[in-house]
Tab-separated table of N, CA, C and O in Angstrom:
chain	number	residue	atom	x	y	z
A	1	MET	N	118.272	108.748	99.339
A	1	MET	CA	117.447	109.358	100.356
A	1	MET	C	117.232	108.347	101.471
A	1	MET	O	117.084	107.157	101.220
A	2	ALA	N	117.191	108.822	102.680
A	2	ALA	CA	116.959	107.983	103.845
A	2	ALA	C	116.208	108.804	104.888
A	2	ALA	O	116.164	110.033	104.819
A	3	ILE	N	115.616	108.116	105.844
A	3	ILE	CA	114.921	108.772	106.955
A	3	ILE	C	115.632	108.376	108.241
A	3	ILE	O	115.830	107.188	108.507
A	4	ASP	N	115.989	109.376	109.029
A	4	ASP	CA	116.578	109.124	110.341
A	4	ASP	C	115.429	108.956	111.328
A	4	ASP	O	114.781	109.935	111.699
A	5	LEU	N	115.168	107.730	111.725
A	5	LEU	CA	114.039	107.451	112.605
A	5	LEU	C	114.256	107.945	114.024
A	5	LEU	O	113.314	107.954	114.819
A	6	LYS	N	115.461	108.402	114.337
A	6	LYS	CA	115.752	108.938	115.666
A	6	LYS	C	115.409	110.420	115.749
A	6	LYS	O	115.395	110.991	116.832
A	7	SER	N	115.136	111.053	114.611
A	7	SER	CA	114.770	112.467	114.603
A	7	SER	C	113.278	112.588	114.290
A	7	SER	O	112.596	111.586	114.103
A	8	GLU	N	112.783	113.806	114.236
A	8	GLU	CA	111.377	113.997	113.879
A	8	GLU	C	111.198	113.730	112.395
A	8	GLU	O	111.983	114.198	111.573
A	9	TRP	N	110.154	112.971	112.060
A	9	TRP	CA	109.856	112.655	110.676
A	9	TRP	C	108.359	112.368	110.573
A	9	TRP	O	107.686	112.175	111.587
A	10	SER	N	107.849	112.326	109.333
A	10	SER	CA	106.412	112.167	109.130
A	10	SER	C	106.134	111.372	107.857
A	10	SER	O	107.061	110.952	107.153
A	11	ALA	N	104.865	111.223	107.547
A	11	ALA	CA	104.461	110.550	106.313
A	11	ALA	C	104.993	111.306	105.094
A	11	ALA	O	105.240	110.701	104.052
A	12	ALA	N	105.199	112.607	105.205
A	12	ALA	CA	105.772	113.382	104.098
A	12	ALA	C	107.201	112.907	103.795
A	12	ALA	O	107.610	112.875	102.634
A	13	ASP	N	107.933	112.519	104.818
A	13	ASP	CA	109.281	111.990	104.613
A	13	ASP	C	109.216	110.616	103.946
A	13	ASP	O	110.052	110.289	103.106
A	14	VAL	N	108.220	109.814	104.323
A	14	VAL	CA	108.026	108.522	103.669
A	14	VAL	C	107.719	108.751	102.189
A	14	VAL	O	108.270	108.078	101.315
A	15	SER	N	106.860	109.726	101.910
A	15	SER	CA	106.532	110.065	100.523
A	15	SER	C	107.791	110.458	99.745
A	15	SER	O	107.999	109.996	98.617
A	16	ALA	N	108.628	111.284	100.333
A	16	ALA	CA	109.875	111.695	99.677
A	16	ALA	C	110.796	110.507	99.439
A	16	ALA	O	111.440	110.408	98.389
A	17	LEU	N	110.848	109.593	100.399
A	17	LEU	CA	111.669	108.391	100.244
A	17	LEU	C	111.159	107.559	99.064
A	17	LEU	O	111.944	107.137	98.211
A	18	LEU	N	109.864	107.330	99.010
A	18	LEU	CA	109.286	106.544	97.911
A	18	LEU	C	109.505	107.229	96.564
A	18	LEU	O	109.752	106.569	95.554
A	19	ALA	N	109.428	108.558	96.539
A	19	ALA	CA	109.613	109.315	95.304
A	19	ALA	C	111.067	109.352	94.856
A	19	ALA	O	111.351	109.672	93.694
A	20	SER	N	111.976	109.005	95.739
A	20	SER	CA	113.411	109.126	95.425
A	20	SER	C	113.922	108.027	94.498
A	20	SER	O	115.061	108.080	94.054
A	21	VAL	N	113.081	107.031	94.217
A	21	VAL	CA	113.483	105.929	93.336
A	21	VAL	C	112.409	105.703	92.268
A	21	VAL	O	111.280	106.172	92.405
A	22	GLU	N	112.775	104.972	91.248
A	22	GLU	CA	111.835	104.611	90.180
A	22	GLU	C	111.381	103.172	90.374
A	22	GLU	O	112.107	102.345	90.922
A	23	ASP	N	110.204	102.866	89.873
A	23	ASP	CA	109.650	101.513	89.949
A	23	ASP	C	110.163	100.681	88.773
A	23	ASP	O	109.402	100.063	88.048
A	24	ASP	N	111.484	100.695	88.607
A	24	ASP	CA	112.109	100.032	87.462
A	24	ASP	C	112.936	98.811	87.862
A	24	ASP	O	113.648	98.232	87.060
A	25	ARG	N	112.848	98.434	89.124
A	25	ARG	CA	113.544	97.251	89.654
A	25	ARG	C	112.900	96.900	90.985
A	25	ARG	O	112.003	97.588	91.435
A	26	SER	N	113.338	95.860	91.619
A	26	SER	CA	112.792	95.451	92.914
A	26	SER	C	113.495	96.208	94.038
A	26	SER	O	114.712	96.403	94.003
A	27	TRP	N	112.718	96.614	95.035
A	27	TRP	CA	113.212	97.386	96.169
A	27	TRP	C	112.733	96.750	97.463
A	27	TRP	O	111.723	96.065	97.485
A	28	ARG	N	113.467	97.037	98.532
A	28	ARG	CA	113.055	96.589	99.859
A	28	ARG	C	113.287	97.724	100.841
A	28	ARG	O	114.356	98.336	100.860
A	29	LEU	N	112.303	98.009	101.667
A	29	LEU	CA	112.436	98.998	102.726
A	29	LEU	C	113.165	98.333	103.884
A	29	LEU	O	112.748	97.280	104.366
A	30	GLU	N	114.267	98.950	104.301
A	30	GLU	CA	115.103	98.396	105.376
A	30	GLU	C	115.313	99.437	106.458
A	30	GLU	O	115.338	100.638	106.190
A	31	VAL	N	115.477	98.962	107.684
A	31	VAL	CA	115.862	99.820	108.794
A	31	VAL	C	117.202	99.304	109.292
A	31	VAL	O	117.326	98.153	109.716
A	32	LEU	N	118.212	100.154	109.193
A	32	LEU	CA	119.550	99.802	109.651
A	32	LEU	C	119.605	99.848	111.175
A	32	LEU	O	118.760	100.456	111.826
A	33	ALA	N	120.592	99.224	111.745
A	33	ALA	CA	120.749	99.187	113.201
A	33	ALA	C	120.859	100.589	113.803
A	33	ALA	O	120.455	100.807	114.940
A	34	ASP	N	121.358	101.553	113.034
A	34	ASP	CA	121.504	102.924	113.538
A	34	ASP	C	120.216	103.743	113.448
A	34	ASP	O	120.205	104.925	113.762
A	35	GLY	N	119.105	103.131	112.981
A	35	GLY	CA	117.827	103.839	112.907
A	35	GLY	C	117.569	104.543	111.596
A	35	GLY	O	116.648	105.340	111.504
A	36	THR	N	118.334	104.244	110.587
A	36	THR	CA	118.129	104.829	109.265
A	36	THR	C	117.227	103.914	108.446
A	36	THR	O	117.511	102.728	108.306
A	37	ALA	N	116.139	104.483	107.922
A	37	ALA	CA	115.254	103.737	107.023
A	37	ALA	C	115.615	104.131	105.598
A	37	ALA	O	115.763	105.315	105.288
A	38	LYS	N	115.770	103.119	104.733
A	38	LYS	CA	116.150	103.391	103.348
A	38	LYS	C	115.579	102.318	102.443
A	38	LYS	O	115.152	101.259	102.900
A	39	LEU	N	115.568	102.622	101.153
A	39	LEU	CA	115.177	101.638	100.156
A	39	LEU	C	116.437	101.004	99.600
A	39	LEU	O	117.381	101.708	99.225
A	40	ASN	N	116.458	99.685	99.557
A	40	ASN	CA	117.614	98.967	99.036
A	40	ASN	C	117.259	98.372	97.679
A	40	ASN	O	116.270	97.662	97.543
A	41	ASP	N	118.081	98.686	96.680
A	41	ASP	CA	117.945	98.134	95.333
A	41	ASP	C	118.325	96.667	95.391
A	41	ASP	O	119.438	96.319	95.749
A	42	LEU	N	117.379	95.810	95.027
A	42	LEU	CA	117.649	94.379	95.117
A	42	LEU	C	118.095	93.784	93.793
A	42	LEU	O	117.914	92.589	93.555
A	43	SER	N	118.735	94.608	92.951
A	43	SER	CA	119.344	94.066	91.736
A	43	SER	C	120.412	93.049	92.110
A	43	SER	O	120.642	92.087	91.400
A	44	ALA	N	121.060	93.297	93.233
A	44	ALA	CA	122.030	92.349	93.791
A	44	ALA	C	121.466	91.898	95.142
A	44	ALA	O	121.134	92.716	95.992
A	45	VAL	N	121.323	90.614	95.320
A	45	VAL	CA	120.749	90.069	96.549
A	45	VAL	C	121.760	90.199	97.690
A	45	VAL	O	122.912	89.784	97.548
A	46	PRO	N	121.318	90.806	98.816
A	46	PRO	CA	122.235	90.944	99.960
A	46	PRO	C	122.592	89.575	100.546
A	46	PRO	O	121.790	88.648	100.491
A	47	ASP	N	123.784	89.488	101.130
A	47	ASP	CA	124.173	88.226	101.752
A	47	ASP	C	123.611	88.155	103.180
A	47	ASP	O	123.080	89.124	103.713
A	48	ALA	N	123.743	87.002	103.773
A	48	ALA	CA	123.179	86.755	105.104
A	48	ALA	C	123.781	87.684	106.159
A	48	ALA	O	123.068	88.155	107.057
A	49	ALA	N	125.062	87.979	106.054
A	49	ALA	CA	125.708	88.859	107.033
A	49	ALA	C	125.104	90.262	106.977
A	49	ALA	O	124.878	90.887	108.017
A	50	TYR	N	124.840	90.752	105.774
A	50	TYR	CA	124.211	92.071	105.629
A	50	TYR	C	122.830	92.053	106.277
A	50	TYR	O	122.481	92.949	107.043
A	51	GLU	N	122.043	91.044	105.978
A	51	GLU	CA	120.689	90.975	106.518
A	51	GLU	C	120.698	90.860	108.039
A	51	GLU	O	119.846	91.434	108.705
A	52	GLU	N	121.656	90.150	108.595
A	52	GLU	CA	121.767	90.037	110.047
A	52	GLU	C	122.123	91.372	110.700
A	52	GLU	O	121.792	91.599	111.865
A	53	SER	N	122.777	92.245	109.966
A	53	SER	CA	123.175	93.539	110.513
A	53	SER	C	122.019	94.539	110.559
A	53	SER	O	122.120	95.573	111.208
A	54	LEU	N	120.912	94.237	109.892
A	54	LEU	CA	119.766	95.139	109.846
A	54	LEU	C	118.928	95.041	111.120
A	54	LEU	O	118.841	93.982	111.740
A	55	HIS	N	118.285	96.143	111.458
A	55	HIS	CA	117.307	96.124	112.554
A	55	HIS	C	116.086	95.321	112.102
A	55	HIS	O	115.596	94.457	112.822
A	56	CYS	N	115.585	95.627	110.903
A	56	CYS	CA	114.472	94.885	110.310
A	56	CYS	C	114.375	95.257	108.832
A	56	CYS	O	115.017	96.197	108.372
A	57	PHE	N	113.566	94.501	108.105
A	57	PHE	CA	113.294	94.835	106.708
A	57	PHE	C	111.904	94.341	106.339
A	57	PHE	O	111.336	93.484	107.011
A	58	PHE	N	111.359	94.956	105.296
A	58	PHE	CA	110.014	94.647	104.837
A	58	PHE	C	110.092	93.783	103.591
A	58	PHE	O	111.151	93.615	103.008
A	59	GLU	N	108.953	93.237	103.182
A	59	GLU	CA	108.966	92.369	102.018
A	59	GLU	C	109.465	93.113	100.782
A	59	GLU	O	109.499	94.333	100.757
A	60	ILE	N	109.809	92.362	99.784
A	60	ILE	CA	110.323	92.935	98.537
A	60	ILE	C	109.165	93.504	97.731
A	60	ILE	O	108.127	92.855	97.578
A	61	TRP	N	109.348	94.715	97.240
A	61	TRP	CA	108.379	95.338	96.346
A	61	TRP	C	108.902	95.155	94.930
A	61	TRP	O	109.851	95.813	94.499
A	62	GLU	N	108.304	94.227	94.213
A	62	GLU	CA	108.757	93.865	92.875
A	62	GLU	C	108.564	95.008	91.889
A	62	GLU	O	107.648	95.828	92.026
A	63	GLN	N	109.407	95.039	90.879
A	63	GLN	CA	109.319	96.025	89.807
A	63	GLN	C	107.912	96.019	89.221
A	63	GLN	O	107.320	94.962	88.996
A	64	GLY	N	107.357	97.217	88.990
A	64	GLY	CA	106.070	97.344	88.346
A	64	GLY	C	104.862	97.249	89.257
A	64	GLY	O	103.731	97.316	88.795
A	65	THR	N	105.061	97.122	90.572
A	65	THR	CA	103.925	97.004	91.490
A	65	THR	C	103.475	98.348	92.045
A	65	THR	O	102.487	98.411	92.768
A	66	ASP	N	104.177	99.422	91.724
A	66	ASP	CA	103.831	100.797	92.120
A	66	ASP	C	103.874	101.020	93.632
A	66	ASP	O	103.126	101.822	94.158
A	67	PHE	N	104.751	100.299	94.339
A	67	PHE	CA	104.960	100.565	95.764
A	67	PHE	C	106.078	101.567	95.997
A	67	PHE	O	106.322	101.977	97.125
A	68	VAL	N	106.787	101.942	94.937
A	68	VAL	CA	107.803	102.995	94.987
A	68	VAL	C	107.611	103.877	93.762
A	68	VAL	O	106.894	103.516	92.837
A	69	GLY	N	108.272	105.027	93.768
A	69	GLY	CA	108.185	105.947	92.637
A	69	GLY	C	107.118	107.007	92.866
A	69	GLY	O	106.495	107.078	93.935
A	70	PRO	N	106.903	107.850	91.853
A	70	PRO	CA	105.976	108.978	91.989
A	70	PRO	C	104.544	108.580	92.345
A	70	PRO	O	103.892	109.244	93.145
A	71	GLY	N	104.047	107.494	91.763
A	71	GLY	CA	102.683	107.053	92.077
A	71	GLY	C	102.527	106.686	93.537
A	71	GLY	O	101.569	107.087	94.199
A	72	ALA	N	103.470	105.930	94.049
A	72	ALA	CA	103.431	105.526	95.458
A	72	ALA	C	103.587	106.738	96.375
A	72	ALA	O	102.925	106.831	97.405
A	73	ALA	N	104.431	107.664	95.983
A	73	ALA	CA	104.677	108.855	96.800
A	73	ALA	C	103.414	109.707	96.951
A	73	ALA	O	103.241	110.382	97.965
A	74	CYS	N	102.525	109.654	95.971
A	74	CYS	CA	101.278	110.423	96.013
A	74	CYS	C	100.161	109.706	96.749
A	74	CYS	O	99.110	110.291	97.009
A	75	ASP	N	100.372	108.446	97.094
A	75	ASP	CA	99.350	107.653	97.770
A	75	ASP	C	99.445	107.899	99.277
A	75	ASP	O	100.241	107.270	99.976
A	76	LYS	N	98.620	108.822	99.768
A	76	LYS	CA	98.687	109.208	101.180
A	76	LYS	C	98.396	108.031	102.112
A	76	LYS	O	99.011	107.902	103.163
A	77	SER	N	97.502	107.161	101.714
A	77	SER	CA	97.171	105.991	102.530
A	77	SER	C	98.379	105.070	102.666
A	77	SER	O	98.686	104.587	103.765
A	78	LEU	N	99.063	104.817	101.573
A	78	LEU	CA	100.269	103.984	101.597
A	78	LEU	C	101.345	104.609	102.479
A	78	LEU	O	101.939	103.933	103.324
A	79	CYS	N	101.584	105.905	102.305
A	79	CYS	CA	102.617	106.584	103.100
A	79	CYS	C	102.291	106.550	104.585
A	79	CYS	O	103.182	106.323	105.418
A	80	LYS	N	101.028	106.742	104.940
A	80	LYS	CA	100.620	106.685	106.350
A	80	LYS	C	100.796	105.264	106.908
A	80	LYS	O	101.218	105.090	108.044
A	81	LYS	N	100.468	104.258	106.099
A	81	LYS	CA	100.613	102.871	106.555
A	81	LYS	C	102.089	102.538	106.804
A	81	LYS	O	102.435	101.931	107.818
A	82	ILE	N	102.964	102.960	105.886
A	82	ILE	CA	104.397	102.718	106.073
A	82	ILE	C	104.912	103.487	107.282
A	82	ILE	O	105.686	102.952	108.080
A	83	GLU	N	104.459	104.731	107.448
A	83	GLU	CA	104.846	105.512	108.626
A	83	GLU	C	104.467	104.764	109.902
A	83	GLU	O	105.283	104.617	110.824
A	84	LYS	N	103.246	104.262	109.953
A	84	LYS	CA	102.773	103.534	111.140
A	84	LYS	C	103.635	102.300	111.398
A	84	LYS	O	104.043	102.042	112.539
A	85	LEU	N	103.926	101.540	110.359
A	85	LEU	CA	104.745	100.331	110.521
A	85	LEU	C	106.151	100.652	111.010
A	85	LEU	O	106.697	99.951	111.863
A	86	LEU	N	106.740	101.717	110.474
A	86	LEU	CA	108.075	102.106	110.927
A	86	LEU	C	108.047	102.522	112.397
A	86	LEU	O	108.912	102.121	113.178
A	87	ARG	N	107.056	103.314	112.768
A	87	ARG	CA	106.955	103.760	114.163
A	87	ARG	C	106.713	102.588	115.114
A	87	ARG	O	107.212	102.575	116.235
A	88	GLU	N	105.934	101.605	114.659
A	88	GLU	CA	105.652	100.441	115.497
A	88	GLU	C	106.868	99.534	115.669
A	88	GLU	O	106.910	98.746	116.614
A	89	ASN	N	107.829	99.643	114.768
A	89	ASN	CA	108.945	98.692	114.775
A	89	ASN	C	110.318	99.326	114.955
A	89	ASN	O	111.329	98.664	114.755
A	90	TYR	N	110.358	100.589	115.346
A	90	TYR	CA	111.620	101.201	115.709
A	90	TYR	C	111.357	102.190	116.832
A	90	TYR	O	110.432	102.989	116.727
A	91	PRO	N	112.102	102.110	117.923
A	91	PRO	CA	113.334	101.357	118.109
A	91	PRO	C	113.123	99.898	118.500
A	91	PRO	O	114.017	99.082	118.347
A	92	ALA	N	111.947	99.563	119.032
A	92	ALA	CA	111.700	98.168	119.414
A	92	ALA	C	110.882	97.484	118.319
A	92	ALA	O	109.965	98.082	117.763
A	93	LEU	N	111.230	96.247	118.040
A	93	LEU	CA	110.478	95.476	117.063
A	93	LEU	C	109.181	94.989	117.679
A	93	LEU	O	109.170	94.480	118.797
A	94	LYS	N	108.091	95.117	116.927
A	94	LYS	CA	106.805	94.609	117.362
A	94	LYS	C	106.706	93.116	117.066
A	94	LYS	O	106.050	92.381	117.780
A	95	GLY	N	107.366	92.690	116.020
A	95	GLY	CA	107.283	91.294	115.615
A	95	GLY	C	108.629	90.780	115.161
A	95	GLY	O	109.661	91.128	115.719
A	96	ALA	N	108.612	90.010	114.096
A	96	ALA	CA	109.841	89.426	113.538
A	96	ALA	C	110.668	90.499	112.828
A	96	ALA	O	110.173	91.570	112.513
A	97	ARG	N	111.922	90.186	112.550
A	97	ARG	CA	112.813	91.130	111.849
A	97	ARG	C	112.382	91.325	110.398
A	97	ARG	O	112.654	92.337	109.801
A	98	THR	N	111.720	90.322	109.807
A	98	THR	CA	111.184	90.445	108.458
A	98	THR	C	109.710	90.776	108.601
A	98	THR	O	108.947	90.006	109.167
A	99	LEU	N	109.316	91.943	108.111
A	99	LEU	CA	107.968	92.434	108.337
A	99	LEU	C	107.190	92.479	107.032
A	99	LEU	O	107.723	92.828	105.989
A	100	SER	N	105.927	92.172	107.116
A	100	SER	CA	105.050	92.303	105.964
A	100	SER	C	104.402	93.674	106.068
A	100	SER	O	103.674	93.952	107.015
A	101	ALA	N	104.686	94.518	105.105
A	101	ALA	CA	104.204	95.896	105.172
A	101	ALA	C	102.797	96.039	104.622
A	101	ALA	O	102.002	96.795	105.143
A	102	LEU	N	102.493	95.365	103.565
A	102	LEU	CA	101.219	95.630	102.899
A	102	LEU	C	100.552	94.384	102.426
A	102	LEU	O	101.096	93.406	102.180
């Protein structure tokens, strides 16, 4: 699952994105250069070239922290906060390419 930040989207889409994965490994919210927001499974660490190709990315959400999965998807406050951060940082970055989400 991914969110196209160039189209209309909402906190409900963020909720669906969070619900699309399980909290059984570490994940990172990334925004690709084309405006696609997605969760990246960090079972394999991306190389520097991959990270340079990204528009931005958020800190790693470690396994078991409940920032992804069904629990996170039901947390309206979390989804709204992520929505706000994505809107603030795409298409123009508000800060650094590595963002602290929460």
